[in-house]
PDB file of C-alpha atoms in Angstrom:
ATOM      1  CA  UNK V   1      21.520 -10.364  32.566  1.00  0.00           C
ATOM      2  CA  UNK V   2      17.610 -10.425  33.496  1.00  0.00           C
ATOM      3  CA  UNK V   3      15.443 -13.002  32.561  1.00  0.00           C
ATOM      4  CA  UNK V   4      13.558  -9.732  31.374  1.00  0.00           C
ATOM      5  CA  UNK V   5      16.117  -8.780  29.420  1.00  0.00           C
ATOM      6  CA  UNK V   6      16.745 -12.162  27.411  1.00  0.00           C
ATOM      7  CA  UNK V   7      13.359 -12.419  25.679  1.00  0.00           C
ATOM      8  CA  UNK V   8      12.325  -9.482  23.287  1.00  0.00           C
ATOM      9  CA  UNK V   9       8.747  -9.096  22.444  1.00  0.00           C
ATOM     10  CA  UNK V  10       8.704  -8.237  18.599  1.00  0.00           C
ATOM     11  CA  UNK V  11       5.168  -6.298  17.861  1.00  0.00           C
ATOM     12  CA  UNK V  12       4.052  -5.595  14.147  1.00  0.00           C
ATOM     13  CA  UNK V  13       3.577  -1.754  14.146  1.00  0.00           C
ATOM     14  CA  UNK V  14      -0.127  -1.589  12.893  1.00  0.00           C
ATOM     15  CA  UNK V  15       0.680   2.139  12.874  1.00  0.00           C
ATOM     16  CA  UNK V  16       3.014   1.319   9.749  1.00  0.00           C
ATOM     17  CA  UNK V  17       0.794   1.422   6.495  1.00  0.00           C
ATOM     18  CA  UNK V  18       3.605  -0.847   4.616  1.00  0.00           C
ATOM     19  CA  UNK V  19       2.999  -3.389   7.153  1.00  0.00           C
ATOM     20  CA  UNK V  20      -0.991  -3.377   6.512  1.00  0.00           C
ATOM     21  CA  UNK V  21      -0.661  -3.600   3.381  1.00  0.00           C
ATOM     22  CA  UNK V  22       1.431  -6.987   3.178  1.00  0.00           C
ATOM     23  CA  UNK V  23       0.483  -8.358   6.021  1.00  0.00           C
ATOM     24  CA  UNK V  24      -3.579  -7.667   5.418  1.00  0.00           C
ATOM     25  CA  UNK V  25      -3.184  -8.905   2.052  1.00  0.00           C
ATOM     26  CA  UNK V  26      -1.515 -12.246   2.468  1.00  0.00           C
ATOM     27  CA  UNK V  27      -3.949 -12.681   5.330  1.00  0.00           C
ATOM     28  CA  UNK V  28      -7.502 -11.541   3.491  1.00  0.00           C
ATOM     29  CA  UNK V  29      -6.225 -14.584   1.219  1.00  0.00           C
ATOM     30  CA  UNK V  30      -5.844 -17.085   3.925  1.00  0.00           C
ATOM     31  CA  UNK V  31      -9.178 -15.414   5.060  1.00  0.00           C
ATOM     32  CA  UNK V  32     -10.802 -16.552   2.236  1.00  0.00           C
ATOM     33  CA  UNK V  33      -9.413 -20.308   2.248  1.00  0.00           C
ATOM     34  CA  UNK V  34     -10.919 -20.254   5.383  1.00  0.00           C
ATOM     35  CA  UNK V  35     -13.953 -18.802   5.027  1.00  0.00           C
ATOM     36  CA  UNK V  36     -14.858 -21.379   2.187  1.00  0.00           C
ATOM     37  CA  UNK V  37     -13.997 -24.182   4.603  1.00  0.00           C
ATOM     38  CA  UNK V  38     -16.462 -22.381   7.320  1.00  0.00           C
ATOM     39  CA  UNK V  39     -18.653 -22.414   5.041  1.00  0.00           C
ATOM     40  CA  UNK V  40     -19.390 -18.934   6.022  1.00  0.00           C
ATOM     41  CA  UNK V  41     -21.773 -16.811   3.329  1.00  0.00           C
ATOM     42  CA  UNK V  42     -20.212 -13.411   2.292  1.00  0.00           C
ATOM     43  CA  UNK V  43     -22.692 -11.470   4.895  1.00  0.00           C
ATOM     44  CA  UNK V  44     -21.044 -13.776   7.891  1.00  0.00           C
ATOM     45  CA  UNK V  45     -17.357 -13.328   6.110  1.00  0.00           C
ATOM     46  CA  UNK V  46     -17.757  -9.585   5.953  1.00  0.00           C
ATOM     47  CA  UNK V  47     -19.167  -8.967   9.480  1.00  0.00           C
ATOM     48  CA  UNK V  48     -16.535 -11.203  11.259  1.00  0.00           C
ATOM     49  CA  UNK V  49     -13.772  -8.609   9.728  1.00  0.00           C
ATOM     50  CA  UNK V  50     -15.785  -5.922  10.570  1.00  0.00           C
ATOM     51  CA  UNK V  51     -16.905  -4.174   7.269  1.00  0.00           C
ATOM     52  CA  UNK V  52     -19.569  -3.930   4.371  1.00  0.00           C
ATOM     53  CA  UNK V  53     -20.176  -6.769   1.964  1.00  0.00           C
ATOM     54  CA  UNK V  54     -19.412  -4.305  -0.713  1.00  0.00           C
ATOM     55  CA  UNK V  55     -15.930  -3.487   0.490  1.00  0.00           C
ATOM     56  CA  UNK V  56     -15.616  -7.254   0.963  1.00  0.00           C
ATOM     57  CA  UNK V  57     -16.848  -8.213  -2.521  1.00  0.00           C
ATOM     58  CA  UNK V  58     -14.508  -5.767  -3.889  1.00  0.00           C
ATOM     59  CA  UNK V  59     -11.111  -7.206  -1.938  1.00  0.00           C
ATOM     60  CA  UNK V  60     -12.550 -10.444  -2.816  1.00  0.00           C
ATOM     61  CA  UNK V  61     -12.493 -10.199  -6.782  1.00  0.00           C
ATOM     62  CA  UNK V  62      -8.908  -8.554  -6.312  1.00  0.00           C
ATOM     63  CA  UNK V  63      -7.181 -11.099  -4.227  1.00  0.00           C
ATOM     64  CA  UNK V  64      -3.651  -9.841  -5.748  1.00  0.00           C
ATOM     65  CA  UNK V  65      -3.964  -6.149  -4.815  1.00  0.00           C
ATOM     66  CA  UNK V  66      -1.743  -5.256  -1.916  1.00  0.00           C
ATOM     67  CA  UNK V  67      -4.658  -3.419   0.230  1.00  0.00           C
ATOM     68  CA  UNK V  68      -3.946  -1.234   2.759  1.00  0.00           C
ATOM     69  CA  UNK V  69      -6.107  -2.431   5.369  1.00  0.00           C
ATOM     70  CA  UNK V  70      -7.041  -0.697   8.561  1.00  0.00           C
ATOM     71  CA  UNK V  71      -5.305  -1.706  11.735  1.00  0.00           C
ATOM     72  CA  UNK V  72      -9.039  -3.141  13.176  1.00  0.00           C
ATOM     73  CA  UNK V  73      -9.020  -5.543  10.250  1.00  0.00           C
ATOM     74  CA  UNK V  74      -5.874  -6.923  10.761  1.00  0.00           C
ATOM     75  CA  UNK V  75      -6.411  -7.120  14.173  1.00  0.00           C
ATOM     76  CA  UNK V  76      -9.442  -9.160  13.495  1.00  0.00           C
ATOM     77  CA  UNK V  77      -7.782 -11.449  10.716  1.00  0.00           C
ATOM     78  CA  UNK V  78      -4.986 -11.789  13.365  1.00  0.00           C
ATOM     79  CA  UNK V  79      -7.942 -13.455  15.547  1.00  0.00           C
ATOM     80  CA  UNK V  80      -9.531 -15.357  13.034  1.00  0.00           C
ATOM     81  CA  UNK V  81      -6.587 -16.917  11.943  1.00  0.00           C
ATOM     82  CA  UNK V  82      -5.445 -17.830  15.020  1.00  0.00           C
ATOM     83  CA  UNK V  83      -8.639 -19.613  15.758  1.00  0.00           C
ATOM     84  CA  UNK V  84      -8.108 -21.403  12.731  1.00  0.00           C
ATOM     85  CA  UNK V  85      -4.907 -22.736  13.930  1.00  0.00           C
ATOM     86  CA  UNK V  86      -6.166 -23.580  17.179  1.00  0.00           C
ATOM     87  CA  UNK V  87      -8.581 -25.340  15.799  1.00  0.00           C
ATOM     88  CA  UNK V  88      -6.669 -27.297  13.758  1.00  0.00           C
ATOM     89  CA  UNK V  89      -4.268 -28.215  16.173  1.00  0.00           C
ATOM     90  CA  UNK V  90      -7.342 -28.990  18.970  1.00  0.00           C
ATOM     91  CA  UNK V  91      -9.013 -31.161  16.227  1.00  0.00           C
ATOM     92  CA  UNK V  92      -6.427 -32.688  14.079  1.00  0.00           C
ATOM     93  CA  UNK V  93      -9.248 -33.904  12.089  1.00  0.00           C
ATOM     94  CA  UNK V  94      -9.826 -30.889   9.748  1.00  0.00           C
ATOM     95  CA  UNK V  95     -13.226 -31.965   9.281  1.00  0.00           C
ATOM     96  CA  UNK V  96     -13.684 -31.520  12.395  1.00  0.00           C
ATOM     97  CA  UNK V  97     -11.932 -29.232  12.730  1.00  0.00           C
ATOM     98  CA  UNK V  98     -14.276 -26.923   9.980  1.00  0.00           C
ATOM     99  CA  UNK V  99     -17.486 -27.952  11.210  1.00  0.00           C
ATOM    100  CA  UNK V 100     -16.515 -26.963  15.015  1.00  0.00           C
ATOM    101  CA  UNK V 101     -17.617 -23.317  14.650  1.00  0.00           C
ATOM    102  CA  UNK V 102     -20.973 -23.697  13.285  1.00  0.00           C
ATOM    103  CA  UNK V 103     -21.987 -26.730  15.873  1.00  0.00           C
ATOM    104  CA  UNK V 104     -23.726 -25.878  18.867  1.00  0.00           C
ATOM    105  CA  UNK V 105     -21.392 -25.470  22.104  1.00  0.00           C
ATOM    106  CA  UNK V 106     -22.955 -26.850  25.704  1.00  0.00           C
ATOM    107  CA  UNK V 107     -19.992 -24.932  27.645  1.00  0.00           C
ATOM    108  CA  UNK V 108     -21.018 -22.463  29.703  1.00  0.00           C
ATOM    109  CA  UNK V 109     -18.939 -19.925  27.362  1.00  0.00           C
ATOM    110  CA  UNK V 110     -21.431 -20.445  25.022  1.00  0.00           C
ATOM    111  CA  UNK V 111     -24.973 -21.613  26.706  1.00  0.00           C
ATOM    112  CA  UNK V 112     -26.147 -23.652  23.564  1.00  0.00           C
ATOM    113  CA  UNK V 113     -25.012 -21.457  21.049  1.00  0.00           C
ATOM    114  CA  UNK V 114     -22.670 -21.908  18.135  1.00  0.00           C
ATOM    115  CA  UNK V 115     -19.006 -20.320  17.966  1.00  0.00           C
ATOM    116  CA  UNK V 116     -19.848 -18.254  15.008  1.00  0.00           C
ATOM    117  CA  UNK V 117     -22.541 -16.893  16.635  1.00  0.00           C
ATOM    118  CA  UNK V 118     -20.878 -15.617  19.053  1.00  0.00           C
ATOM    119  CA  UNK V 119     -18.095 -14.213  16.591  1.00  0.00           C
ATOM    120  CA  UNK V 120     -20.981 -12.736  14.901  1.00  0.00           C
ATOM    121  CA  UNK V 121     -22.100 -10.336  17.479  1.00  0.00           C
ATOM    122  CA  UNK V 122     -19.698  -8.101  15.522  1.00  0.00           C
ATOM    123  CA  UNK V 123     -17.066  -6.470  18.339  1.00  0.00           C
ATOM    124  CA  UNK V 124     -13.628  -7.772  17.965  1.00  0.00           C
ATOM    125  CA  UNK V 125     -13.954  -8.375  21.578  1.00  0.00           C
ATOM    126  CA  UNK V 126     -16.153 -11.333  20.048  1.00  0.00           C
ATOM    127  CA  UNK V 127     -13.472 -13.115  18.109  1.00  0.00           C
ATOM    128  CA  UNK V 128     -11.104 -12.135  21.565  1.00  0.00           C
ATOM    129  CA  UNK V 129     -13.087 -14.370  23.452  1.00  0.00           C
ATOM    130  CA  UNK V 130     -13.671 -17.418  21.133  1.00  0.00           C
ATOM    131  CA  UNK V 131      -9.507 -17.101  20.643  1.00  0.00           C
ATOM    132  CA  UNK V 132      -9.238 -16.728  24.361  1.00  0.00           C
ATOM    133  CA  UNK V 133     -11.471 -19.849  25.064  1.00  0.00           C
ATOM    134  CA  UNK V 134      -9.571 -22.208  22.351  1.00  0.00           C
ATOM    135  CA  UNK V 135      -5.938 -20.859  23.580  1.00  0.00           C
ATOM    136  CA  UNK V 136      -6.857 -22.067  27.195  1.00  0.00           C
ATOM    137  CA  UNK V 137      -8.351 -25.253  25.986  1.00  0.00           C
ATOM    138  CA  UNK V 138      -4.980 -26.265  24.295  1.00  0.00           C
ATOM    139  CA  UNK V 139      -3.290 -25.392  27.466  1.00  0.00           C
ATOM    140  CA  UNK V 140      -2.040 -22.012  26.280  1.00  0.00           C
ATOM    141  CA  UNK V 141      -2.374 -17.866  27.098  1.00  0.00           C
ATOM    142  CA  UNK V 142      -5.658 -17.316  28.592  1.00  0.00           C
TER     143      UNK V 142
END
């Protein structure tokens, strides 16, 4: 047997609208946990998953509805959350942790600027690149 052939790469079908639905909608509510610990406004929430504040308001006072979400939003919840739990396990202190997104970053990644800023510039190749950045800096996928 390969090596190849021992490890199976299991993908979520984004094509699959069942999938978006669950998925995006046990997500959008960590989303929101998280957002509140950002302390990210609604504006700064709604741009960082890619769509208008009233689409977000709406989701947001219907946190029980199964939505079926387009595959670009739960590609970019995949990233947020996942810089989340970087985060978290980078700076076990979730204080820390929190407030690392909104401080200003010296790295050359970010020339003075904050993470969220960044994340902010609205492309999901945005939230790519902070994900990218805090992968490598715990010493995983680049």
């Amino acid at each position: 047997m390969l090596a190849e052939d021992a490890v199976t790469e299991v993908r979520p079908n984004l094509q699959d609208p069942d999938f978006r639905r669950k998925a995006g909608s046990a997500a959008l509510r960590a989303w929101y946990k998280i957002a509140r610990k950002w302390d990210l406004t609604d504006r700064e929430a709604c741009t960082l998953l890619g769509t208008a504040p009233s689409t977000y308001r709406r989701w947001k006072s219907h946190p029980e509805t199964d939505l079926p979400l387009d595959a670009g939003t739960v590609e970019r919840l995949s990233l947020l959350l996942g810089i989340y739990k970087d985060l978290q396990i980078l700076l076990p202190r979730h204080d820390v942790a929190d407030r690392w997104v909104k401080k200003p970053n010296r790295g050359p990644l970010f020339n003075g600027q904050t993470p969220l800023r960044r994340m902010l510039g609205g492309l999901t190749t945005d939230l790519a690149f902070v994900r990218r950045h805090l992968d490598a800096e715990r010493g995983g996928w680049a």
